[in-house]
Amino acid sequence: MAQPKIRNMEEFAAISGISRPTVSKYFNDPDSVRATSRKKIEAALAKHAYEPNVFAMNQNRRKTKNIGVLVPNLADPFFSEIARRVELACIEAGYSPILLSSHGSPDRERDNLKSLRSLKPAGVLLAPFGRRLSDREAVRAFSEDFPLVLFDANMPETGQAFVGTNHIQSIDLMVEYLCRSGEPPCFFEMKHPTHPNAFVHRHAYIESMERHGETPHVHQAEGGGWNFEEIGSTEGGRLLAEGAFETNTILCSNDRLAIGMLSAAYRLHLPVGHGPDCKIRIAGHDDHPFSRFTCPPLTTIAQDYEAIAIRAVRTLFRILEDAGHLPAREETLFEGRLIMRDSA
């Protein structure tokens, strides 16, 4: 005969013959209750297959085992890859990751922070939209109430720590290579970028070109959003067709724009690469998972996904071990690595 469904911990405590506080203590740490009580609880669990509501339990704790992970857009392979690594590291350490995407909307980022508040997380890992787009007051207020580690995009006045890539170093590395191996690069980006590191890439490109004694040429695509490949194909293709680029080398602000531009070059019958029959060179930044499979394979800068994810998680755990604080705000930057492929 089917056993009646147990709706909450109070009902389970009554059926098992154990007090509600002891049952709750068992679910937090089975070894913390006496062996006789533990046997009764486990016998009742085997009979009734009851599973406690973890989130409801967390609401009654001052500290939970939840770790919030909030990214701008999980559809972007960069964030999905980092989030995957962060999630696994949290699980391995005994925490419950709560992964949220803002789907390209800064307003959604603010709403997600409100949702995380209600879950009382032990701490949060946030890849923000940055100072220009994030609700800075909302992020600052959140960081005052919960341990917060930023990754990917920095907001220097916010959070206990930041972990990311040294984009000035990585763009300079690419510019140096392109200048050394052929004509100096023009720069292609969106006029209204949705990711804060795009601004860093533009300024780093200009400074690097000037250091190399070259004239920077910045070309901007109309529009915004996260449809980088489409913008790279349509707007990048339009510029290619018009002969707008001053040299035969184009450095795209990110790999997704570069992938779109590669498709436009194919459509325009423009051979891409550094061979004698090639008309243009195209390079990107990020080492997108698909960049090695484009035609030709894309020259790019690799960010160290694993190092960023592991350092961010370990920094947050260290903050939790130190009662939620660090002596001073920390910033960790990993250098980018040049990946030379056939496109440039």
mmCIF file of N, CA, C and O in Angstrom, residues 117 134-144 155:
data_model
loop_
_atom_site.group_PDB
_atom_site.id
_atom_site.type_symbol
_atom_site.label_atom_id
_atom_site.label_comp_id
_atom_site.label_asym_id
_atom_site.label_seq_id
_atom_site.Cartn_x
_atom_site.Cartn_y
_atom_site.Cartn_z
ATOM 1 N N ARG A 117 19.262 37.771 -3.078
ATOM 2 C CA ARG A 117 19.101 38.243 -1.697
ATOM 3 C C ARG A 117 18.114 37.353 -0.937
ATOM 4 O O ARG A 117 18.350 36.975 0.219
ATOM 5 N N SER A 134 25.884 48.384 -15.613
ATOM 6 C CA SER A 134 25.329 47.817 -14.386
ATOM 7 C C SER A 134 24.740 48.909 -13.506
ATOM 8 O O SER A 134 25.163 50.073 -13.560
ATOM 9 N N ASP A 135 23.768 48.529 -12.680
ATOM 10 C CA ASP A 135 23.247 49.430 -11.651
ATOM 11 C C ASP A 135 24.269 49.443 -10.522
ATOM 12 O O ASP A 135 24.280 48.569 -9.657
ATOM 13 N N ARG A 136 25.156 50.440 -10.556
ATOM 14 C CA ARG A 136 26.285 50.452 -9.632
ATOM 15 C C ARG A 136 25.837 50.488 -8.174
ATOM 16 O O ARG A 136 26.446 49.862 -7.311
ATOM 17 N N GLU A 137 24.762 51.224 -7.891
ATOM 18 C CA GLU A 137 24.282 51.312 -6.514
ATOM 19 C C GLU A 137 23.749 49.967 -6.038
ATOM 20 O O GLU A 137 23.985 49.562 -4.898
ATOM 21 N N ALA A 138 23.052 49.251 -6.928
ATOM 22 C CA ALA A 138 22.526 47.940 -6.555
ATOM 23 C C ALA A 138 23.659 46.950 -6.292
ATOM 24 O O ALA A 138 23.601 46.169 -5.328
ATOM 25 N N VAL A 139 24.692 46.973 -7.147
ATOM 26 C CA VAL A 139 25.829 46.067 -6.949
ATOM 27 C C VAL A 139 26.586 46.425 -5.678
ATOM 28 O O VAL A 139 26.974 45.552 -4.895
ATOM 29 N N ARG A 140 26.782 47.729 -5.453
ATOM 30 C CA ARG A 140 27.497 48.170 -4.243
ATOM 31 C C ARG A 140 26.738 47.761 -2.979
ATOM 32 O O ARG A 140 27.329 47.244 -2.020
ATOM 33 N N ALA A 141 25.419 47.989 -2.975
ATOM 34 C CA ALA A 141 24.617 47.636 -1.805
ATOM 35 C C ALA A 141 24.652 46.129 -1.552
ATOM 36 O O ALA A 141 24.718 45.682 -0.401
ATOM 37 N N PHE A 142 24.619 45.339 -2.628
ATOM 38 C CA PHE A 142 24.676 43.893 -2.476
ATOM 39 C C PHE A 142 26.008 43.475 -1.856
ATOM 40 O O PHE A 142 26.055 42.606 -0.988
ATOM 41 N N SER A 143 27.100 44.106 -2.300
ATOM 42 C CA SER A 143 28.423 43.734 -1.801
ATOM 43 C C SER A 143 28.616 44.099 -0.337
ATOM 44 O O SER A 143 29.487 43.542 0.337
ATOM 45 N N GLU A 144 27.805 45.028 0.173
ATOM 46 C CA GLU A 144 27.883 45.377 1.589
ATOM 47 C C GLU A 144 27.207 44.326 2.466
ATOM 48 O O GLU A 144 27.520 44.210 3.647
ATOM 49 N N MET A 155 34.699 46.283 -11.591
ATOM 50 C CA MET A 155 34.106 47.518 -11.069
ATOM 51 C C MET A 155 34.912 47.841 -9.817
ATOM 52 O O MET A 155 34.596 47.351 -8.736
#
